C-alpha positions as YAML, in Angstrom:
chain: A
units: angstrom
residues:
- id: 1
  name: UNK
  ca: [-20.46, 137.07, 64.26]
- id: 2
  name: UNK
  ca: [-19.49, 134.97, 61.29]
- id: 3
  name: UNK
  ca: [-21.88, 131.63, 60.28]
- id: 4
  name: UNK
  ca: [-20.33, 128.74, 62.15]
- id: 5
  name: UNK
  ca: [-18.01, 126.44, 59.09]
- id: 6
  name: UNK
  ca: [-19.21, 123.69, 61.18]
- id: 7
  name: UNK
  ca: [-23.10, 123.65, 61.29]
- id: 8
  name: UNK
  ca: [-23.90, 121.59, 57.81]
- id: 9
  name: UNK
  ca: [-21.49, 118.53, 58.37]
- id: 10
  name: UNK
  ca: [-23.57, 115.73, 59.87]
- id: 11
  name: UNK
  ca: [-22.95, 113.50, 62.30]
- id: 12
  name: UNK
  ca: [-21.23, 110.69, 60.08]
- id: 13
  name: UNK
  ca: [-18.68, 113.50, 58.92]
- id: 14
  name: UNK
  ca: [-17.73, 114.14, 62.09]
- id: 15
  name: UNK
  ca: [-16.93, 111.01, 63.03]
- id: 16
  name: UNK
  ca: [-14.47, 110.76, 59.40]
- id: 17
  name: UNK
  ca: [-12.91, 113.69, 60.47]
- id: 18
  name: UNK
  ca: [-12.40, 112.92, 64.36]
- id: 19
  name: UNK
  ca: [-11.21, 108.68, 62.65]
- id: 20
  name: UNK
  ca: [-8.82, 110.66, 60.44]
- id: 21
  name: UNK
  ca: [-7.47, 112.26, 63.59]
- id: 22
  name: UNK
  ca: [-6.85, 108.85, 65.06]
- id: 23
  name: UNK
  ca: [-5.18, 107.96, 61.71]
- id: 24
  name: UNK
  ca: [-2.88, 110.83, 61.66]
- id: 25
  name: UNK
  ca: [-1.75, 110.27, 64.71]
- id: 26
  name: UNK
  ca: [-1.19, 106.50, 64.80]
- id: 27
  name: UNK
  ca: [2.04, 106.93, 62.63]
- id: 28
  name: UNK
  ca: [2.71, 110.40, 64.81]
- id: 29
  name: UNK
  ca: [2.03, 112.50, 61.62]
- id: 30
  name: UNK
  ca: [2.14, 116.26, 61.84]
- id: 31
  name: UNK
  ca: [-1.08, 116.86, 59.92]
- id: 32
  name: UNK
  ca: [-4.04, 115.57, 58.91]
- id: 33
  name: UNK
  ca: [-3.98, 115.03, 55.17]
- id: 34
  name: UNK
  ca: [-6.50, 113.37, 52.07]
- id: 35
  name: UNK
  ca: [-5.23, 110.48, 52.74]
- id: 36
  name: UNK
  ca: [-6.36, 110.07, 56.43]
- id: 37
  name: UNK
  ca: [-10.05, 111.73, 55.87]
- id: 38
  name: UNK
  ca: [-10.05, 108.85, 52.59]
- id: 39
  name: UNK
  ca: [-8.84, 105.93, 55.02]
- id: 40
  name: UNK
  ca: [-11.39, 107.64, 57.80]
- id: 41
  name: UNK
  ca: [-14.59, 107.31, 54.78]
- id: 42
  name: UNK
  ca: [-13.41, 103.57, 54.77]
- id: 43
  name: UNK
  ca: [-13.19, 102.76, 58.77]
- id: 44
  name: UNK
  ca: [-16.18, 104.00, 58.91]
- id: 45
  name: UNK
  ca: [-17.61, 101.72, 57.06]
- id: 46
  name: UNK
  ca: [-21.53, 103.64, 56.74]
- id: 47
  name: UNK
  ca: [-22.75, 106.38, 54.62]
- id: 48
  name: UNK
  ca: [-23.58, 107.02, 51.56]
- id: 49
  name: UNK
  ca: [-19.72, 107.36, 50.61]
- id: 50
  name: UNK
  ca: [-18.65, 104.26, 51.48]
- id: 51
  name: UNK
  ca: [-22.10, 102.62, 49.53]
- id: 52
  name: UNK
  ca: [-21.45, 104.39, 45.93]
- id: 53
  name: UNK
  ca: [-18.03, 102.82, 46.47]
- id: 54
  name: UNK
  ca: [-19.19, 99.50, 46.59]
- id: 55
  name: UNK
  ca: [-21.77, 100.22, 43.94]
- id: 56
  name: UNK
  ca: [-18.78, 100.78, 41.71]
- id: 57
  name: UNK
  ca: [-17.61, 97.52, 42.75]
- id: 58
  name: UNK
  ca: [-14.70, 99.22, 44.83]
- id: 59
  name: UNK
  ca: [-13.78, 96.70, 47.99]
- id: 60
  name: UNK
  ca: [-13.30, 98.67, 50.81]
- id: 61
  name: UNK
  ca: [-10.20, 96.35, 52.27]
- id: 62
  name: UNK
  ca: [-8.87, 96.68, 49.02]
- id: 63
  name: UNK
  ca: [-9.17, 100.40, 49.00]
- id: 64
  name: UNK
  ca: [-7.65, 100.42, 52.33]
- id: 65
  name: UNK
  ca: [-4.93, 98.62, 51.93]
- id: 66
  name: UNK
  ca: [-3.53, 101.35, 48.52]
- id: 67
  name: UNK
  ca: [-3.28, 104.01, 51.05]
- id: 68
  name: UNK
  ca: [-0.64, 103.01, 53.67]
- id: 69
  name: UNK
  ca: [2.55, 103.32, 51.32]
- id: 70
  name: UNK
  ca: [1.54, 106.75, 51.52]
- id: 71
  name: UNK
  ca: [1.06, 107.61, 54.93]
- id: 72
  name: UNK
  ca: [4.46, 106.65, 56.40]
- id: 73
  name: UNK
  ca: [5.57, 107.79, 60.00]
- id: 74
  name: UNK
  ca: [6.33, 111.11, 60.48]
- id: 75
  name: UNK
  ca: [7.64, 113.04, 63.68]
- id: 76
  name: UNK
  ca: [4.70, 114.43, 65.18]
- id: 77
  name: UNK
  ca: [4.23, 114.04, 68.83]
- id: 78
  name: UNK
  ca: [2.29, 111.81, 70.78]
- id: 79
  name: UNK
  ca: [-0.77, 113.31, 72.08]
- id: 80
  name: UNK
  ca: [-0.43, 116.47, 70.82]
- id: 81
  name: UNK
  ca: [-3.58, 118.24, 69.11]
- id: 82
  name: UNK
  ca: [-3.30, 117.53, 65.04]
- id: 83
  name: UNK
  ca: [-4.23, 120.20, 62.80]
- id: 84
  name: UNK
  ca: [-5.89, 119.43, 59.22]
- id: 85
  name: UNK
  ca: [-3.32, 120.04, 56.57]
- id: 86
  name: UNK
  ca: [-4.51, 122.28, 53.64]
- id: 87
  name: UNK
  ca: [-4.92, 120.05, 51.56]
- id: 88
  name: UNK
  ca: [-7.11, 118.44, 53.67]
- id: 89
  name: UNK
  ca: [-8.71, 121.96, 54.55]
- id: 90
  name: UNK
  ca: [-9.81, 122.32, 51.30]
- id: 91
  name: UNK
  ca: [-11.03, 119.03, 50.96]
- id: 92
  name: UNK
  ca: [-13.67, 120.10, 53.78]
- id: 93
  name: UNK
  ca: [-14.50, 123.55, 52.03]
- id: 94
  name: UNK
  ca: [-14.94, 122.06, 48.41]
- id: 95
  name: UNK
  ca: [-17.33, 119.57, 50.02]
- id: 96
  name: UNK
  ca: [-19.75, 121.90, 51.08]
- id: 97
  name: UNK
  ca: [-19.48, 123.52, 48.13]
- id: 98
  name: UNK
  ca: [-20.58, 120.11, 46.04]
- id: 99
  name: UNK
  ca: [-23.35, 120.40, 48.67]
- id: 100
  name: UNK
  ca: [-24.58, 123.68, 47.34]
- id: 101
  name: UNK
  ca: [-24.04, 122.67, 43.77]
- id: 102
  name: UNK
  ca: [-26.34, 119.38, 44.48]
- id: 103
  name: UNK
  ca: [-29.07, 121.66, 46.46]
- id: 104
  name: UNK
  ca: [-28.09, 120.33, 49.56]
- id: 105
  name: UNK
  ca: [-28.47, 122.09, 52.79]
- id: 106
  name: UNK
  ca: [-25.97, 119.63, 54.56]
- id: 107
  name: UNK
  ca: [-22.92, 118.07, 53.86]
- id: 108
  name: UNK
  ca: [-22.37, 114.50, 53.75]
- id: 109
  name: UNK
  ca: [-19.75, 111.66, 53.37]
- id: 110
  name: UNK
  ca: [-20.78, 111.62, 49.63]
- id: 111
  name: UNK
  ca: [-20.02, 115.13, 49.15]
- id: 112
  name: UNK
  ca: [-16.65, 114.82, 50.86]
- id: 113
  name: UNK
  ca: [-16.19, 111.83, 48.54]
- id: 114
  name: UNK
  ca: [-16.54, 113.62, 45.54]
- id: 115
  name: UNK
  ca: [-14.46, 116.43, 47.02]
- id: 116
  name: UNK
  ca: [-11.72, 114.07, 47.62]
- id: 117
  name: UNK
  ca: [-11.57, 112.88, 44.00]
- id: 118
  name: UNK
  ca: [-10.91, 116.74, 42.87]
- id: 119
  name: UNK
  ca: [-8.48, 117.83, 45.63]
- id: 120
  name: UNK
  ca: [-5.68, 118.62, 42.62]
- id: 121
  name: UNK
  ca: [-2.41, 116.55, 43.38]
- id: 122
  name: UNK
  ca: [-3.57, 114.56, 46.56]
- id: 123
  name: UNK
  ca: [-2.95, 111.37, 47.80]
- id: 124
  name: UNK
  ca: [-6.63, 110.29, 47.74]
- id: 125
  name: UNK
  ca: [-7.04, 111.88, 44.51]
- id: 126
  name: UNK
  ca: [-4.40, 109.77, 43.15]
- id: 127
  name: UNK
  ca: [-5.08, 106.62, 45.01]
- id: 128
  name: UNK
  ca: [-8.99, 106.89, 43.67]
- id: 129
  name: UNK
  ca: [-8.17, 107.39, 40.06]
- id: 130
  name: UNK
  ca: [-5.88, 104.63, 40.29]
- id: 131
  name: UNK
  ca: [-8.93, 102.04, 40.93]
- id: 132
  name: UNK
  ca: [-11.18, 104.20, 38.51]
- id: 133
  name: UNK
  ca: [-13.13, 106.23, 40.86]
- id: 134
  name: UNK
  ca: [-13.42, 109.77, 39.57]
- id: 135
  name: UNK
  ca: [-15.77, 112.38, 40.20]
- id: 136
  name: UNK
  ca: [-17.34, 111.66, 36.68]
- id: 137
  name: UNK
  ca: [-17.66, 108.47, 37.78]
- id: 138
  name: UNK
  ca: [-19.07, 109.03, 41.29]
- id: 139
  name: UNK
  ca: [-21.26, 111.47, 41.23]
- id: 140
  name: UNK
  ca: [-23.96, 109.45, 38.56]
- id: 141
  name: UNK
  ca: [-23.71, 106.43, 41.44]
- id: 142
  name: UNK
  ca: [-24.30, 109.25, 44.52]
- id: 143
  name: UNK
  ca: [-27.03, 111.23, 42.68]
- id: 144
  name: UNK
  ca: [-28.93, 107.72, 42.35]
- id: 145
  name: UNK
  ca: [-28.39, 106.72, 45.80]
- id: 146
  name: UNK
  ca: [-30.39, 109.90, 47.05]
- id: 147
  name: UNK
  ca: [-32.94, 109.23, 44.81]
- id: 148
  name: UNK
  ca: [-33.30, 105.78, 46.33]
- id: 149
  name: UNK
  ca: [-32.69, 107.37, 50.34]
- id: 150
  name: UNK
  ca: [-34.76, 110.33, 50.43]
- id: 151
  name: UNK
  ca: [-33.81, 112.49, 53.03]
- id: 152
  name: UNK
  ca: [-35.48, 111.56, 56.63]
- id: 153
  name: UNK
  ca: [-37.66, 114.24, 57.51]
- id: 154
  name: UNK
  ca: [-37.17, 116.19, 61.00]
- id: 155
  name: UNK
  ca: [-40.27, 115.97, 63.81]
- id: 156
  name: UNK
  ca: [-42.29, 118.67, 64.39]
- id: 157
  name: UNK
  ca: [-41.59, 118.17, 68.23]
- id: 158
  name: UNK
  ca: [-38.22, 118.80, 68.04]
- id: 159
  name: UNK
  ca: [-37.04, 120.36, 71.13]
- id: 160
  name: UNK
  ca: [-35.72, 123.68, 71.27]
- id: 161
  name: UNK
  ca: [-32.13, 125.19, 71.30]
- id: 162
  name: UNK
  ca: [-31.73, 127.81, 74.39]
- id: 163
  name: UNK
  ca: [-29.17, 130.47, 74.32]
- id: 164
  name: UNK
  ca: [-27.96, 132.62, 76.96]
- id: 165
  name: UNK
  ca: [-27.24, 136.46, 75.65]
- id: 166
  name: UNK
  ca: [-26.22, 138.98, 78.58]
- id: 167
  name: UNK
  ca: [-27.51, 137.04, 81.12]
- id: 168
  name: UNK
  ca: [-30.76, 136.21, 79.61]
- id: 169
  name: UNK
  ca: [-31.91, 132.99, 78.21]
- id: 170
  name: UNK
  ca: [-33.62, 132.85, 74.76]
- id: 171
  name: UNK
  ca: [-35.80, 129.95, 72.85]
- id: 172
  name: UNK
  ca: [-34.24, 129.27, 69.76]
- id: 173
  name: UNK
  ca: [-36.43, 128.19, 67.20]
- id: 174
  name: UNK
  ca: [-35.61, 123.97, 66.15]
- id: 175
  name: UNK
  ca: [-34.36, 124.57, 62.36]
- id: 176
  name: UNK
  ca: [-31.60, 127.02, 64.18]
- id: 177
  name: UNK
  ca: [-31.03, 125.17, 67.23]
- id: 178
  name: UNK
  ca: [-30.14, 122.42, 65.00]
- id: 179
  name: UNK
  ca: [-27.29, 124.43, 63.13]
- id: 180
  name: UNK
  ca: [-25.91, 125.04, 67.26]
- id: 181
  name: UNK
  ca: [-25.99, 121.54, 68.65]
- id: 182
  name: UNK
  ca: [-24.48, 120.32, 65.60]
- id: 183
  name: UNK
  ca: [-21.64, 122.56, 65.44]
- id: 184
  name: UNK
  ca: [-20.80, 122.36, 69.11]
- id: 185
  name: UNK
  ca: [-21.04, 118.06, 68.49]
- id: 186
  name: UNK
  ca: [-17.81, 118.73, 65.76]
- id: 187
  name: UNK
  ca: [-16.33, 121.28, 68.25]
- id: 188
  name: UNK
  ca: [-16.37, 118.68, 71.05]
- id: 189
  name: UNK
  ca: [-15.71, 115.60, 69.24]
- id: 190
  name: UNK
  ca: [-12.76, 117.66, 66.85]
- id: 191
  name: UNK
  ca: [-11.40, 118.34, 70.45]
- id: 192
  name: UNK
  ca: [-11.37, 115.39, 72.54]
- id: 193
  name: UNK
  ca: [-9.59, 113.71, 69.50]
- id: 194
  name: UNK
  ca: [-6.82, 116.29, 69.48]
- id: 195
  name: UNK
  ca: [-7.83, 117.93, 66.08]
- id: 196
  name: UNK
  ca: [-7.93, 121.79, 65.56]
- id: 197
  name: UNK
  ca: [-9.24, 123.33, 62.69]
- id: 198
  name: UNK
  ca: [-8.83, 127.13, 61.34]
- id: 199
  name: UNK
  ca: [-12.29, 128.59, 60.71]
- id: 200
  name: UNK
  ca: [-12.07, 128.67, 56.59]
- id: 201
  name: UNK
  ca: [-13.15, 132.48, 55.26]
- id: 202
  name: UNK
  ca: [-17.15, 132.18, 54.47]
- id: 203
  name: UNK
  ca: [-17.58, 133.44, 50.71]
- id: 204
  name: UNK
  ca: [-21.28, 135.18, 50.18]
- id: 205
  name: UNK
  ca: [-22.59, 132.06, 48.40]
- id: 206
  name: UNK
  ca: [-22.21, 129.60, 51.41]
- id: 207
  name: UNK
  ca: [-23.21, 132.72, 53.46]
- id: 208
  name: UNK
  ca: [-26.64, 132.39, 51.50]
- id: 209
  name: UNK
  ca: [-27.05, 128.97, 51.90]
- id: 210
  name: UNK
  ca: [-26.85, 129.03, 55.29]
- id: 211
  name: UNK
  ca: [-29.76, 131.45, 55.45]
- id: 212
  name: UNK
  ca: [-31.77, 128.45, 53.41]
- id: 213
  name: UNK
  ca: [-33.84, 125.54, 55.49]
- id: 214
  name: UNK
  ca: [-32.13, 123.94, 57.61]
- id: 215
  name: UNK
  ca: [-29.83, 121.17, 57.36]
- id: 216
  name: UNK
  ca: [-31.27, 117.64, 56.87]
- id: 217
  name: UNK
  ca: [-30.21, 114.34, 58.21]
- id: 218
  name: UNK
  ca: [-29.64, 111.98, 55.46]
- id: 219
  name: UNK
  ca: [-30.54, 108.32, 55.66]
- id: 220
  name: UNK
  ca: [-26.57, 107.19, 55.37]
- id: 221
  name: UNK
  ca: [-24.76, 110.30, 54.90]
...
């Protein structure tokens, strides 16, 4: 069985990607694209994306309010499930890959920030370097954000994952019951909002990380 594309986000990028769902499919669009996941970073309002942008002296409303010439109605249909575009796709993958670059063991809103600002010929791409925000930019202002949040540490009493395997049920020790109940969290939430994602192919570097300690819960990512 492949690693699980899912287990590194945390909880606040879940929640972008479920908001950018809702944005997508406010205007009926077909997909979800940069745009939405950059307009999700901003309703959500928390994170330690949405603080380097006000470090930078980016207002949020104003931010907001340079996206929605872009994302026009489109001719989806109501209620149906939206799929990420791949643009958008990408956006995801190159964020966990900033995580790895950074040492990270989990992905965060400020690594899907920075992704953003490199997705070639995007909306959010453009929309960010027209207020100045770059990854050259960004990346100085998250780095010293970390350094000021340093990542919340995990109890030792942590309770344990179970899994059931041919009928039996097996402990699963904390650090990897983590990876589970975080996945399944984006598998339920990415569902209930009508989003459904292609499992992206899992390159040997990621593959590695994944074998590293476990993901940790930022204090705003």
């Amino acid at each position: 069985m492949s690693p699980d594309p899912f287990e590194r986000y945390t909880h606040r990028v879940q929640r972008v990607v479920a908001l950018a769902g809702d944005r997508a499919r406010r205007p009926r669009r077909e997909e979800i694209d940069t745009e939405h996941l950059l307009l999700a970073v901003v309703d959500a309002g928390d994170g330690t994306a949405a603080m380097a942008l006000a470090a930078l002296g980016v207002p949020l409303d104003d931010l907001r309010g340079r996206v929605p010439a872009h994302a026009g109605a489109g001719q989806g249909v109501p209620g149906k499930s939206v799929p990420l575009s791949a643009a958008a796709s990408a956006v995801l993958d190159r964020a966990r890959r900033e995580a790895d670059a950074m040492g990270h063991h989990y992905v965060g809103t400020d690594h899907l920030l920075l992704s953003l600002t490199a997705q070639p010929g995007s909306v959010a791409a453009r929309v960010l370097a027209g207020i100045g925000v770059t990854g050259d930019h960004l990346r100085p202002e998250v780095a010293r954000l970390l350094d000021a949040h340093p990542r919340a540490r995990r109890t030792r009493d942590e309770p344990t994952y179970e899994q059931v395997i041919g009928g039996r049920r097996f402990a699963v020790p904390p650090a990897i019951g983590a990876h589970h109940r975080q996945a399944e969290r984006l598998r339920d939430l990415l569902h209930r909002h009508g989003v459904t994602v292609d499992h992206p192919e899992t390159d040997q570097h990621e593959t590695a990380a994944r074998r590293s300690p476990p993901a940790q819960e930022h204090l705003g990512t």
